[in-house]
mmCIF file of C-alpha atoms and ligand atoms in Angstrom:
data_model
loop_
_atom_site.group_PDB
_atom_site.id
_atom_site.type_symbol
_atom_site.label_atom_id
_atom_site.label_comp_id
_atom_site.label_asym_id
_atom_site.label_seq_id
_atom_site.Cartn_x
_atom_site.Cartn_y
_atom_site.Cartn_z
ATOM 1 C CA UNK A 1 0.029 -0.092 0.111
ATOM 2 C CA UNK A 2 2.125 3.218 -1.411
ATOM 3 C CA UNK A 3 0.374 5.702 1.105
ATOM 4 C CA UNK A 4 1.182 3.912 4.074
ATOM 5 C CA UNK A 5 5.278 4.057 2.580
ATOM 6 C CA UNK A 6 4.663 7.855 2.007
ATOM 7 C CA UNK A 7 3.350 8.336 5.221
ATOM 8 C CA UNK A 8 6.566 6.741 6.899
ATOM 9 C CA UNK A 9 8.566 8.418 4.214
ATOM 10 C CA UNK A 10 7.028 12.119 5.577
ATOM 11 C CA UNK A 11 6.716 11.039 9.124
ATOM 12 C CA UNK A 12 10.684 10.567 8.947
ATOM 13 C CA UNK A 13 11.252 14.425 8.337
ATOM 14 C CA UNK A 14 8.246 15.998 9.952
ATOM 15 C CA UNK A 15 8.929 14.134 13.064
ATOM 16 C CA UNK A 16 7.044 16.104 15.545
ATOM 17 C CA UNK A 17 3.558 15.467 13.458
ATOM 18 C CA UNK A 18 1.270 12.093 14.442
ATOM 19 C CA UNK A 19 -1.323 10.569 11.796
ATOM 20 C CA UNK A 20 -3.170 11.584 9.753
ATOM 21 C CA UNK A 21 -0.811 14.319 8.627
ATOM 22 C CA UNK A 22 -3.092 17.986 8.331
ATOM 23 C CA UNK A 23 -1.394 20.663 6.562
ATOM 24 C CA UNK A 24 -2.586 24.207 6.594
ATOM 25 C CA UNK A 25 -2.601 25.973 3.447
ATOM 26 C CA UNK A 26 0.093 28.450 2.267
ATOM 27 C CA UNK A 27 -3.111 31.430 1.878
ATOM 28 C CA UNK A 28 -0.461 34.202 1.090
ATOM 29 C CA UNK A 29 -1.753 37.519 3.224
ATOM 30 C CA UNK A 30 -3.918 35.438 5.962
ATOM 31 C CA UNK A 31 -1.239 32.800 7.262
ATOM 32 C CA UNK A 32 1.289 34.031 8.941
ATOM 33 C CA UNK A 33 3.691 32.965 11.700
ATOM 34 C CA UNK A 34 1.434 32.866 14.660
ATOM 35 C CA UNK A 35 -1.262 30.390 12.652
ATOM 36 C CA UNK A 36 1.317 28.421 11.090
ATOM 37 C CA UNK A 37 3.532 27.820 14.207
ATOM 38 C CA UNK A 38 -0.173 26.658 16.012
ATOM 39 C CA UNK A 39 -0.911 24.421 13.536
ATOM 40 C CA UNK A 40 2.804 22.484 14.085
ATOM 41 C CA UNK A 41 2.693 22.692 17.771
ATOM 42 C CA UNK A 42 -0.635 20.651 17.957
ATOM 43 C CA UNK A 43 1.153 18.149 15.999
ATOM 44 C CA UNK A 44 0.320 19.507 11.850
ATOM 45 C CA UNK A 45 2.254 20.913 9.314
ATOM 46 C CA UNK A 46 1.608 24.904 9.325
ATOM 47 C CA UNK A 47 2.764 26.660 6.118
ATOM 48 C CA UNK A 48 3.439 30.479 6.630
ATOM 49 C CA UNK A 49 1.624 32.202 3.278
ATOM 50 C CA UNK A 50 3.163 32.929 0.348
ATOM 51 C CA UNK A 51 4.620 36.575 0.510
ATOM 52 C CA UNK A 52 6.455 38.597 -2.783
ATOM 53 C CA UNK A 53 8.868 40.589 -0.083
ATOM 54 C CA UNK A 54 11.463 38.265 1.337
ATOM 55 C CA UNK A 55 12.189 40.882 3.915
ATOM 56 C CA UNK A 56 8.695 40.110 5.502
ATOM 57 C CA UNK A 57 9.047 36.535 5.001
ATOM 58 C CA UNK A 58 12.780 36.158 7.183
ATOM 59 C CA UNK A 59 10.168 38.388 9.977
ATOM 60 C CA UNK A 60 7.743 35.593 9.889
ATOM 61 C CA UNK A 61 9.903 33.269 9.899
ATOM 62 C CA UNK A 62 12.404 34.585 13.236
ATOM 63 C CA UNK A 63 9.479 35.291 14.481
ATOM 64 C CA UNK A 64 8.377 31.081 14.098
ATOM 65 C CA UNK A 65 10.981 30.412 15.827
ATOM 66 C CA UNK A 66 11.423 32.034 18.900
ATOM 67 C CA UNK A 67 7.476 30.687 19.099
ATOM 68 C CA UNK A 68 9.430 27.222 18.913
ATOM 69 C CA UNK A 69 12.062 28.352 20.732
ATOM 70 C CA UNK A 70 9.740 29.874 23.921
ATOM 71 C CA UNK A 71 7.670 26.078 23.250
ATOM 72 C CA UNK A 72 8.149 22.535 25.715
ATOM 73 C CA UNK A 73 7.080 20.270 23.338
ATOM 74 C CA UNK A 74 10.195 17.786 22.151
ATOM 75 C CA UNK A 75 9.460 16.929 19.561
ATOM 76 C CA UNK A 76 9.647 20.488 17.882
ATOM 77 C CA UNK A 77 12.168 21.792 19.382
ATOM 78 C CA UNK A 78 14.079 18.828 18.535
ATOM 79 C CA UNK A 79 13.516 18.903 14.712
ATOM 80 C CA UNK A 80 16.827 19.123 12.633
ATOM 81 C CA UNK A 81 14.764 22.145 10.148
ATOM 82 C CA UNK A 82 12.620 24.684 11.232
ATOM 83 C CA UNK A 83 9.114 22.770 11.828
ATOM 84 C CA UNK A 84 7.065 25.100 9.144
ATOM 85 C CA UNK A 85 6.188 25.260 5.387
ATOM 86 C CA UNK A 86 7.077 27.949 3.595
ATOM 87 C CA UNK A 87 4.546 28.931 0.579
ATOM 88 C CA UNK A 88 6.264 30.267 -2.753
ATOM 89 C CA UNK A 89 4.713 31.538 -5.549
ATOM 90 C CA UNK A 90 6.338 30.643 -8.319
ATOM 91 C CA UNK A 91 5.108 32.826 -10.344
ATOM 92 C CA UNK A 92 6.337 36.246 -8.482
ATOM 93 C CA UNK A 93 9.260 35.306 -6.550
ATOM 94 C CA UNK A 94 12.339 35.047 -7.993
ATOM 95 C CA UNK A 95 14.694 32.081 -6.964
ATOM 96 C CA UNK A 96 17.536 34.459 -6.585
ATOM 97 C CA UNK A 97 15.728 36.327 -3.582
ATOM 98 C CA UNK A 98 14.180 33.196 -2.480
ATOM 99 C CA UNK A 99 16.788 31.318 -1.856
ATOM 100 C CA UNK A 100 19.256 32.815 0.704
ATOM 101 C CA UNK A 101 15.890 33.256 3.007
ATOM 102 C CA UNK A 102 15.421 29.382 2.852
ATOM 103 C CA UNK A 103 19.640 28.881 2.982
ATOM 104 C CA UNK A 104 19.190 30.941 6.661
ATOM 105 C CA UNK A 105 15.845 29.776 8.171
ATOM 106 C CA UNK A 106 16.023 25.701 6.832
ATOM 107 C CA UNK A 107 11.698 25.277 7.129
ATOM 108 C CA UNK A 108 10.668 21.544 6.558
ATOM 109 C CA UNK A 109 9.056 22.364 3.708
ATOM 110 C CA UNK A 110 8.871 25.292 0.965
ATOM 111 C CA UNK A 111 5.346 24.736 -1.303
ATOM 112 C CA UNK A 112 6.010 25.854 -4.978
ATOM 113 C CA UNK A 113 2.429 26.616 -6.537
ATOM 114 C CA UNK A 114 1.723 28.541 -9.834
ATOM 115 C CA UNK A 115 4.759 28.409 -11.500
ATOM 116 C CA UNK A 116 4.281 30.861 -15.241
ATOM 117 C CA UNK A 117 5.238 27.140 -16.857
ATOM 118 C CA UNK A 118 5.261 23.578 -15.501
ATOM 119 C CA UNK A 119 9.072 23.902 -16.567
ATOM 120 C CA UNK A 120 9.983 26.556 -14.190
ATOM 121 C CA UNK A 121 10.051 24.243 -11.206
ATOM 122 C CA UNK A 122 12.792 22.422 -11.904
ATOM 123 C CA UNK A 123 15.111 24.892 -11.556
ATOM 124 C CA UNK A 124 13.438 25.789 -8.335
ATOM 125 C CA UNK A 125 13.955 22.676 -6.739
ATOM 126 C CA UNK A 126 17.249 22.678 -7.797
ATOM 127 C CA UNK A 127 18.082 25.732 -6.442
ATOM 128 C CA UNK A 128 16.316 24.809 -3.242
ATOM 129 C CA UNK A 129 17.649 21.839 -2.484
ATOM 130 C CA UNK A 130 21.153 22.981 -2.805
ATOM 131 C CA UNK A 131 20.474 26.125 -0.264
ATOM 132 C CA UNK A 132 19.177 23.804 1.839
ATOM 133 C CA UNK A 133 19.584 20.109 2.043
ATOM 134 C CA UNK A 134 17.363 19.001 4.794
ATOM 135 C CA UNK A 135 14.159 21.596 3.421
ATOM 136 C CA UNK A 136 11.837 19.064 1.302
ATOM 137 C CA UNK A 137 10.211 20.578 -1.529
ATOM 138 C CA UNK A 138 6.385 20.161 -2.418
ATOM 139 C CA UNK A 139 4.578 21.306 -5.524
ATOM 140 C CA UNK A 140 0.817 21.667 -5.581
ATOM 141 C CA UNK A 141 -0.777 21.125 -8.957
ATOM 142 C CA UNK A 142 -4.678 20.853 -10.400
ATOM 143 C CA UNK A 143 -4.574 17.699 -12.867
ATOM 144 C CA UNK A 144 -2.972 14.594 -13.844
ATOM 145 C CA UNK A 145 -1.136 16.167 -16.443
ATOM 146 C CA UNK A 146 0.595 18.273 -14.086
ATOM 147 C CA UNK A 147 1.214 16.040 -11.964
ATOM 148 C CA UNK A 148 2.827 13.868 -14.766
ATOM 149 C CA UNK A 149 4.986 16.749 -16.141
ATOM 150 C CA UNK A 150 6.399 17.814 -12.569
ATOM 151 C CA UNK A 151 7.257 14.344 -10.975
ATOM 152 C CA UNK A 152 9.045 13.579 -14.407
ATOM 153 C CA UNK A 153 10.684 16.841 -14.579
ATOM 154 C CA UNK A 154 10.712 18.680 -11.179
ATOM 155 C CA UNK A 155 11.138 15.128 -8.863
ATOM 156 C CA UNK A 156 9.334 16.508 -5.801
ATOM 157 C CA UNK A 157 9.394 15.493 -2.201
ATOM 158 C CA UNK A 158 5.864 15.594 -2.363
ATOM 159 C CA UNK A 159 3.034 16.592 -4.888
ATOM 160 C CA UNK A 160 -0.339 17.848 -3.442
ATOM 161 C CA UNK A 161 -3.052 17.534 -5.935
ATOM 162 C CA UNK A 162 -5.004 20.372 -5.400
ATOM 163 C CA UNK A 163 -9.146 19.396 -6.578
ATOM 164 C CA UNK A 164 -12.026 22.158 -8.047
ATOM 165 C CA UNK A 165 -13.303 22.629 -4.822
ATOM 166 C CA UNK A 166 -10.283 24.899 -3.336
ATOM 167 C CA UNK A 167 -10.788 28.013 -2.165
ATOM 168 C CA UNK A 168 -8.146 30.749 -3.822
ATOM 169 C CA UNK A 169 -6.263 29.940 -6.591
ATOM 170 C CA UNK A 170 -6.323 26.819 -9.114
ATOM 171 C CA UNK A 171 -5.844 25.144 -12.175
ATOM 172 C CA UNK A 172 -8.781 26.211 -14.224
ATOM 173 C CA UNK A 173 -9.174 22.796 -15.416
ATOM 174 C CA UNK A 174 -9.060 20.394 -12.841
ATOM 175 C CA UNK A 175 -11.227 17.712 -11.093
ATOM 176 C CA UNK A 176 -12.567 16.918 -7.725
ATOM 177 C CA UNK A 177 -9.899 14.899 -5.570
ATOM 178 C CA UNK A 178 -12.795 12.441 -5.594
ATOM 179 C CA UNK A 179 -11.704 11.885 -9.158
ATOM 180 C CA UNK A 180 -8.103 13.059 -9.106
ATOM 181 C CA UNK A 181 -6.829 11.590 -6.755
ATOM 182 C CA UNK A 182 -6.850 8.207 -7.526
ATOM 183 C CA UNK A 183 -5.924 8.654 -11.324
ATOM 184 C CA UNK A 184 -3.054 10.658 -10.990
ATOM 185 C CA UNK A 185 -2.066 8.113 -8.443
ATOM 186 C CA UNK A 186 -2.370 5.499 -11.051
ATOM 187 C CA UNK A 187 -0.786 7.607 -13.567
ATOM 188 C CA UNK A 188 1.790 8.359 -11.621
ATOM 189 C CA UNK A 189 2.621 4.729 -10.459
ATOM 190 C CA UNK A 190 2.192 3.696 -14.476
ATOM 191 C CA UNK A 191 5.108 5.757 -14.945
ATOM 192 C CA UNK A 192 7.189 4.931 -12.519
ATOM 193 C CA UNK A 193 6.576 7.778 -9.834
ATOM 194 C CA UNK A 194 5.122 6.134 -7.419
ATOM 195 C CA UNK A 195 7.599 6.703 -4.633
ATOM 196 C CA UNK A 196 6.663 10.756 -4.877
ATOM 197 C CA UNK A 197 3.961 10.907 -2.340
ATOM 198 C CA UNK A 198 0.775 12.552 -2.551
ATOM 199 C CA UNK A 199 -1.201 14.995 -0.613
ATOM 200 C CA UNK A 200 -4.944 16.378 -1.092
ATOM 201 C CA UNK A 201 -6.236 19.730 -1.078
ATOM 202 C CA UNK A 202 -9.712 21.121 -2.434
ATOM 203 C CA UNK A 203 -12.946 20.787 -0.028
ATOM 204 C CA UNK A 204 -11.722 19.613 3.086
ATOM 205 C CA UNK A 205 -13.223 21.200 6.752
ATOM 206 C CA UNK A 206 -13.384 18.225 8.682
ATOM 207 C CA UNK A 207 -12.300 14.418 9.603
ATOM 208 C CA UNK A 208 -14.774 12.759 7.440
ATOM 209 C CA UNK A 209 -12.920 15.155 4.354
ATOM 210 C CA UNK A 210 -9.852 13.691 5.732
ATOM 211 C CA UNK A 211 -10.622 9.950 6.021
ATOM 212 C CA UNK A 212 -12.138 10.196 2.418
ATOM 213 C CA UNK A 213 -9.021 11.745 0.953
ATOM 214 C CA UNK A 214 -7.483 9.329 2.358
ATOM 215 C CA UNK A 215 -9.535 6.768 0.862
ATOM 216 C CA UNK A 216 -8.210 8.310 -2.465
ATOM 217 C CA UNK A 217 -4.625 7.433 -2.115
ATOM 218 C CA UNK A 218 -3.599 10.783 -0.230
ATOM 219 C CA UNK A 219 -1.016 10.576 2.766
ATOM 220 C CA UNK A 220 -1.451 13.964 4.055
ATOM 221 C CA UNK A 221 -4.111 16.565 3.669
ATOM 222 C CA UNK A 222 -4.069 19.962 3.187
ATOM 223 C CA UNK A 223 -7.209 22.683 4.586
ATOM 224 C CA UNK A 224 -7.463 26.259 3.255
ATOM 225 C CA UNK A 225 -10.672 27.273 3.896
ATOM 226 C CA UNK A 226 -10.963 25.520 7.920
ATOM 227 C CA UNK A 227 -8.586 27.799 8.680
ATOM 228 C CA UNK A 228 -9.835 30.716 7.981
ATOM 229 C CA UNK A 229 -11.814 30.603 10.745
ATOM 230 C CA UNK A 230 -9.426 29.763 13.170
ATOM 231 C CA UNK A 231 -8.544 32.470 15.677
ATOM 232 C CA UNK A 232 -4.769 33.204 14.275
ATOM 233 C CA UNK A 233 -5.599 33.528 10.943
ATOM 234 C CA UNK A 234 -5.222 37.102 9.784
ATOM 235 C CA UNK A 235 -8.293 38.137 7.961
ATOM 236 C CA UNK A 236 -10.574 41.127 7.940
ATOM 237 C CA UNK A 237 -13.345 40.782 10.370
ATOM 238 C CA UNK A 238 -16.118 41.271 8.086
ATOM 239 C CA UNK A 239 -14.368 38.859 5.243
ATOM 240 C CA UNK A 240 -14.374 36.453 7.700
ATOM 241 C CA UNK A 241 -18.284 37.118 9.128
ATOM 242 C CA UNK A 242 -19.103 36.398 5.709
ATOM 243 C CA UNK A 243 -17.130 33.617 5.719
ATOM 244 C CA UNK A 244 -18.819 31.907 8.517
ATOM 245 C CA UNK A 245 -22.490 33.124 7.367
ATOM 246 C CA UNK A 246 -21.699 31.542 3.701
ATOM 247 C CA UNK A 247 -23.642 27.907 3.207
ATOM 248 C CA UNK A 248 -24.115 25.606 0.517
ATOM 249 C CA UNK A 249 -20.780 25.953 -0.745
ATOM 250 C CA UNK A 250 -21.477 25.126 -4.650
ATOM 251 C CA UNK A 251 -23.947 27.946 -4.445
ATOM 252 C CA UNK A 252 -22.135 30.152 -2.159
ATOM 253 C CA UNK A 253 -18.701 29.938 -3.653
ATOM 254 C CA UNK A 254 -17.751 30.406 -7.635
ATOM 255 C CA UNK A 255 -14.554 29.818 -9.897
ATOM 256 C CA UNK A 256 -13.790 32.867 -12.008
ATOM 257 C CA UNK A 257 -11.141 34.706 -13.467
ATOM 258 C CA UNK A 258 -13.197 37.850 -12.685
ATOM 259 C CA UNK A 259 -11.435 38.409 -8.982
ATOM 260 C CA UNK A 260 -8.330 38.209 -10.885
ATOM 261 C CA UNK A 261 -9.087 41.329 -12.645
ATOM 262 C CA UNK A 262 -11.091 43.566 -10.100
ATOM 263 C CA UNK A 263 -7.942 45.253 -9.103
ATOM 264 C CA UNK A 264 -7.215 45.726 -12.522
ATOM 265 C CA UNK A 265 -5.145 43.467 -15.486
ATOM 266 C CA UNK A 266 -4.284 39.921 -14.333
ATOM 267 C CA UNK A 267 -1.152 39.060 -13.527
ATOM 268 C CA UNK A 268 -1.985 35.529 -13.066
ATOM 269 C CA UNK A 269 -0.573 32.420 -15.355
ATOM 270 C CA UNK A 270 -3.249 31.653 -17.984
ATOM 271 C CA UNK A 271 -3.925 27.716 -16.590
ATOM 272 C CA UNK A 272 -5.569 29.864 -13.364
ATOM 273 C CA UNK A 273 -8.736 31.321 -12.086
ATOM 274 C CA UNK A 274 -9.282 31.324 -8.446
ATOM 275 C CA UNK A 275 -12.641 30.194 -6.261
ATOM 276 C CA UNK A 276 -13.926 32.880 -4.272
ATOM 277 C CA UNK A 277 -17.230 33.724 -2.533
ATOM 278 C CA UNK A 278 -20.002 35.122 -5.006
ATOM 279 C CA UNK A 279 -19.506 38.717 -3.831
ATOM 280 C CA UNK A 280 -21.463 42.002 -5.953
ATOM 281 C CA UNK A 281 -18.635 42.492 -8.495
ATOM 282 C CA UNK A 282 -18.784 38.546 -9.821
ATOM 283 C CA UNK A 283 -23.069 38.814 -9.739
ATOM 284 C CA UNK A 284 -22.478 42.469 -11.589
ATOM 285 C CA UNK A 285 -20.630 40.331 -13.836
ATOM 286 C CA UNK A 286 -23.566 38.081 -14.704
ATOM 287 C CA UNK A 287 -26.066 40.796 -15.111
ATOM 288 C CA UNK A 288 -23.675 41.651 -17.499
ATOM 289 C CA UNK A 289 -22.117 45.594 -16.572
ATOM 290 C CA UNK A 290 -19.028 45.631 -17.963
ATOM 291 C CA UNK A 291 -15.621 45.389 -16.343
ATOM 292 C CA UNK A 292 -14.397 48.469 -16.500
ATOM 293 C CA UNK A 293 -17.415 49.645 -14.271
ATOM 294 C CA UNK A 294 -17.125 46.906 -12.181
ATOM 295 C CA UNK A 295 -13.148 47.269 -11.593
ATOM 296 C CA UNK A 296 -13.909 51.699 -10.657
ATOM 297 C CA UNK A 297 -17.137 50.284 -8.212
ATOM 298 C CA UNK A 298 -14.436 47.634 -6.818
ATOM 299 C CA UNK A 299 -11.531 49.688 -6.191
ATOM 300 C CA UNK A 300 -13.276 53.067 -5.127
ATOM 301 C CA UNK A 301 -14.921 50.201 -2.320
ATOM 302 C CA UNK A 302 -11.538 48.869 -0.963
ATOM 303 C CA UNK A 303 -10.688 52.473 0.150
ATOM 304 C CA UNK A 304 -13.398 52.023 2.943
ATOM 305 C CA UNK A 305 -12.959 51.355 5.948
ATOM 306 C CA UNK A 306 -14.521 47.832 5.157
ATOM 307 C CA UNK A 307 -12.140 47.404 2.653
ATOM 308 C CA UNK A 308 -14.753 46.409 0.381
ATOM 309 C CA UNK A 309 -15.727 43.315 2.572
ATOM 310 C CA UNK A 310 -19.601 42.927 3.054
ATOM 311 C CA UNK A 311 -21.426 39.846 4.327
ATOM 312 C CA UNK A 312 -24.642 39.084 2.616
ATOM 313 C CA UNK A 313 -23.223 38.816 -0.796
ATOM 314 C CA UNK A 314 -23.044 42.310 -1.554
ATOM 315 C CA UNK A 315 -19.053 42.987 -0.818
ATOM 316 C CA UNK A 316 -16.698 44.262 -3.904
ATOM 317 C CA UNK A 317 -13.363 42.675 -2.875
ATOM 318 C CA UNK A 318 -12.686 38.814 -3.407
ATOM 319 C CA UNK A 319 -13.321 36.383 -1.084
ATOM 320 C CA UNK A 320 -11.340 33.806 -1.506
ATOM 321 C CA UNK A 321 -12.688 30.324 0.090
ATOM 322 C CA UNK A 322 -13.776 26.975 -0.984
ATOM 323 C CA UNK A 323 -16.822 24.339 -1.910
ATOM 324 C CA UNK A 324 -16.744 23.702 2.163
ATOM 325 C CA UNK A 325 -17.415 26.564 3.533
ATOM 326 C CA UNK A 326 -21.126 25.774 4.290
ATOM 327 C CA UNK A 327 -19.441 23.285 6.839
ATOM 328 C CA UNK A 328 -17.687 25.800 8.486
ATOM 329 C CA UNK A 329 -19.152 27.687 11.173
ATOM 330 C CA UNK A 330 -17.338 28.707 14.082
ATOM 331 C CA UNK A 331 -13.782 30.182 14.732
ATOM 332 C CA UNK A 332 -11.958 27.893 16.647
ATOM 333 C CA UNK A 333 -8.243 27.872 17.630
ATOM 334 C CA UNK A 334 -5.859 26.593 14.576
ATOM 335 C CA UNK A 335 -4.589 23.540 17.480
ATOM 336 C CA UNK A 336 -7.627 22.740 18.030
ATOM 337 C CA UNK A 337 -8.879 22.695 14.617
ATOM 338 C CA UNK A 338 -6.089 20.048 13.828
ATOM 339 C CA UNK A 339 -6.728 18.007 16.811
ATOM 340 C CA UNK A 340 -10.871 17.837 16.527
ATOM 341 C CA UNK A 341 -10.445 17.239 12.221
ATOM 342 C CA UNK A 342 -7.510 14.403 13.735
ATOM 343 C CA UNK A 343 -9.814 12.787 15.837
ATOM 344 C CA UNK A 344 -12.803 12.522 13.456
ATOM 345 C CA UNK A 345 -10.871 11.197 11.276
ATOM 346 C CA UNK A 346 -9.627 8.214 13.144
ATOM 347 C CA UNK A 347 -13.530 8.033 14.307
ATOM 348 C CA UNK A 348 -14.643 7.914 10.854
ATOM 349 C CA UNK A 349 -11.908 5.920 9.535
ATOM 350 C CA UNK A 350 -12.633 2.948 12.569
ATOM 351 C CA UNK A 351 -15.874 3.110 11.973
ATOM 352 C CA UNK A 352 -15.398 2.067 8.607
ATOM 353 C CA UNK A 353 -13.226 -0.992 9.183
ATOM 354 C CA UNK A 354 -16.186 -2.344 11.118
ATOM 355 C CA UNK A 355 -18.391 -2.551 8.040
HETATM 356 C C1 FMN B 401 -7.919 32.576 1.559
HETATM 357 C C2 FMN B 401 -6.882 31.410 0.297
HETATM 358 C C3 FMN B 401 -5.747 31.754 0.478
HETATM 359 C C4 FMN B 401 -4.896 31.389 -0.681
HETATM 360 N N1 FMN B 401 -3.591 31.649 -0.834
HETATM 361 C C5 FMN B 401 -2.396 30.891 -1.610
HETATM 362 C C6 FMN B 401 -0.783 31.404 -1.611
HETATM 363 O O1 FMN B 401 -0.883 31.853 -1.523
HETATM 364 N N2 FMN B 401 -0.934 29.678 -2.551
HETATM 365 C C7 FMN B 401 -0.868 28.934 -2.298
HETATM 366 O O2 FMN B 401 -0.209 28.186 -2.685
HETATM 367 N N3 FMN B 401 -1.904 28.817 -2.369
HETATM 368 C C8 FMN B 401 -3.281 28.956 -1.570
HETATM 369 N N4 FMN B 401 -4.475 29.310 -1.337
HETATM 370 C C9 FMN B 401 -4.889 27.614 -1.702
HETATM 371 C C10 FMN B 401 -4.456 26.342 -0.963
HETATM 372 O O3 FMN B 401 -3.180 25.865 -1.091
HETATM 373 C C11 FMN B 401 -5.358 24.433 -0.482
HETATM 374 O O4 FMN B 401 -5.438 24.179 -2.358
HETATM 375 C C12 FMN B 401 -7.174 25.357 -0.756
HETATM 376 O O5 FMN B 401 -7.028 26.071 0.302
HETATM 377 C C13 FMN B 401 -7.186 24.088 -0.523
HETATM 378 O O6 FMN B 401 -9.217 24.006 -0.584
HETATM 379 P P1 FMN B 401 -9.921 24.287 0.763
HETATM 380 O O7 FMN B 401 -9.267 25.748 0.851
HETATM 381 O O8 FMN B 401 -11.503 24.253 0.462
HETATM 382 O O9 FMN B 401 -9.123 23.542 2.219
HETATM 383 C C14 FMN B 401 -5.411 30.399 -1.097
HETATM 384 C C15 FMN B 401 -6.406 29.773 -0.295
HETATM 385 C C16 FMN B 401 -6.975 30.299 0.225
HETATM 386 C C17 FMN B 401 -8.588 29.910 0.674
#
C-alpha cells in the first residue's frame, strides 16, 4: 500500500507530526507565523502563506523560530529543520531572492505553486535543494497532466493534488479530488513515479473529508478554508463573518478569472483562476455590467474602512474560499481544529473498518 510507505517517508522528516497528516495551506496574506506555528505545535504542518517581500518572510520566520524556541514541545524543539513550511508563488518570486532566506532558516518544507510554466519548477527544486538539503520541496498542481509533468522533470519530494473545490487560486481545468487523486496516483505509478507521496487539497474541512482523501490514496491533507475560521488567521473581521455566514458552497462560491481582474489586469498565469465567495462584483459580471465599471466600483469600495468586504454577498472585494465553506461555522483555535479534525478522521475510519 503506497500511502503507508509515503506516510513513513513524510513522518521521517516531519517527526513532530502525528497521523493523519494535516497541513494548513500557505494562504498568502492570511497565514502568518501565528497560524503556522499553532498548527505545527498541535502535531500538524503549518505553512506560512506566500509572500512577495522577502524581508517580510524573514520577519515571519524569525517570529516562528522564537515561538518554537519558547515551546516546551520536545519534538518541535528537537526538529532538525524549522518545523513548518513556506509557501512560494513561483510566478511572482525570483529564485535568487528566495534561496538565501531558505538557506538561512531551513524550513522543513518549501511549497511551490503557480509557476508560469511547469518546466520552471525544475530550476526551483534544484536551487532550493542545493541551498538547504534538509528542506523538502513540495509542488501543488491541479490535474493529472501537470502531476506527471512535475514528477518527471522537477522530482519534488511530494505533490499536492488540488481539487476544483479548493478556495483561492487553482487550475482552471481541474477535477474534484474524488476523481483527481486516484487517477493521478495510478498514472504516476504507471510512469514509475509511485515513490512520490501525494497529498490532497480542495473542499476538505473536517474529519470526514480527511478520511475520504486518505481512502482515495492521499498520505495527508491540506486545508485552507477551514483555517479561515481560526483565531490565528489574519483575515478582516467582515471577510471572516462572510465566510462563517456562507452556506451551500456550490452556490455560495464560484471559480472565475473575474476575481483576478477586479484590481486591474490579471497577473496570474493563464492556467489559473480562483474560487471566491459570490460577491456583488461577480453578480454584476453575470448581470452584464462591463469590466471597467466593475473595477471602478471595486477600487472605490476597497478604499473604505470595510476594505470592500461585506456580508450578504454585497461586498465588492473577492473573499477566497472553497466549496467546503458551508460546513465552516465557528471560529476556533487552530490547534483545536487540528486535534478535532484528526480525532474525527480516526473515528470515521474506525467506523468504516467495522463494515
Ligand atoms: C484565502 C486563501 C488564500 C490562498 N492563498 C494561497 C497562496 O498564496 N499560495 C498557495 O499555494 N495556495 C493558496 N491557496 C490555496 C491553498 O493552497 C489550497 O489549495 C486550498 O486552500 C485548499 O482548498 P480549501 O480552501 O477548500 O481547503 C489559498 C487558499 C485560500 C482559501
